[in-house]
Coordinates of C-alpha atoms in Angstrom, one line a residue:
M1 CA 16.6 67.7 53.2
S2 CA 18.1 66.9 56.5
L3 CA 18.1 63.6 58.2
T4 CA 16.5 63.8 61.7
Q5 CA 16.2 60.9 64.1
T6 CA 12.7 60.0 64.9
H7 CA 11.4 57.4 67.4
L8 CA 8.1 56.6 65.5
Y9 CA 8.7 52.9 65.5
D10 CA 10.5 52.3 68.8
D11 CA 7.5 50.3 70.1
I12 CA 7.6 47.7 67.3
I13 CA 11.3 47.5 66.4
G14 CA 12.1 44.7 68.9
L15 CA 9.1 42.5 68.1
P16 CA 9.7 39.1 66.5
H17 CA 9.0 38.6 62.8
H18 CA 5.4 37.5 62.1
Q19 CA 4.9 33.9 61.3
S20 CA 1.5 32.9 59.9
Q21 CA -0.4 30.2 61.8
T22 CA -2.5 29.3 58.7
H23 CA 0.1 29.3 55.9
A24 CA 3.2 27.1 55.8
H25 CA 6.5 28.9 55.5
M26 CA 7.6 29.0 51.8
S27 CA 10.8 27.2 51.0
M28 CA 13.8 29.1 49.7
H29 CA 13.5 27.1 46.4
N30 CA 9.9 28.0 45.9
R31 CA 10.5 31.7 46.8
A32 CA 13.4 31.9 44.4
A33 CA 11.2 30.4 41.6
Q34 CA 8.9 33.4 41.9
F35 CA 11.7 35.6 40.6
M36 CA 13.1 33.3 37.9
P37 CA 13.0 34.6 34.4
F38 CA 10.6 33.0 32.0
A39 CA 10.2 33.0 28.2
A40 CA 7.3 35.4 27.7
L41 CA 8.1 35.7 24.1
T42 CA 8.6 32.1 22.9
G43 CA 9.9 32.0 19.4
Y44 CA 11.2 35.6 19.5
E45 CA 14.8 34.5 19.3
A46 CA 14.1 32.4 16.1
V47 CA 12.4 35.4 14.5
I48 CA 15.3 37.7 15.3
E49 CA 17.8 35.1 13.9
H50 CA 15.7 34.7 10.7
A51 CA 15.5 38.5 10.2
A52 CA 19.3 38.9 10.8
L53 CA 20.0 36.1 8.3
A54 CA 17.7 37.7 5.7
N55 CA 19.4 41.1 6.2
E56 CA 22.9 39.6 5.9
E57 CA 21.9 37.9 2.6
A58 CA 20.4 41.1 1.3
V59 CA 23.5 43.0 2.1
A60 CA 25.7 40.3 0.5
R61 CA 23.6 40.5 -2.7
A62 CA 23.7 44.2 -2.8
N63 CA 27.5 44.2 -2.4
A64 CA 28.1 41.5 -4.9
P65 CA 30.0 42.6 -8.0
V66 CA 27.9 42.7 -11.1
D67 CA 29.1 42.2 -14.7
V68 CA 27.1 44.8 -16.7
A69 CA 28.0 42.9 -19.9
D70 CA 25.7 40.1 -18.8
G71 CA 22.7 42.4 -19.2
Y72 CA 22.1 43.0 -15.5
M73 CA 19.0 45.1 -14.8
P74 CA 18.2 46.0 -11.2
A75 CA 14.7 44.9 -10.2

């Protein structure tokens, strides 16, 4: 693919940017707010933390030393 210069938009390239006569210009603060992250999955972090804690406890129980003389029987 080669880049070739075209003059397709020469008639509009120097025109001023369009400003609406009916809608007020949006402030930078409001415009930035459109792109701010939001919590789409509220409570998701708590669920992940709970699952991680449960997994850590299960691994700790599985790795705990067991005295077979105490009559330990796996469930």
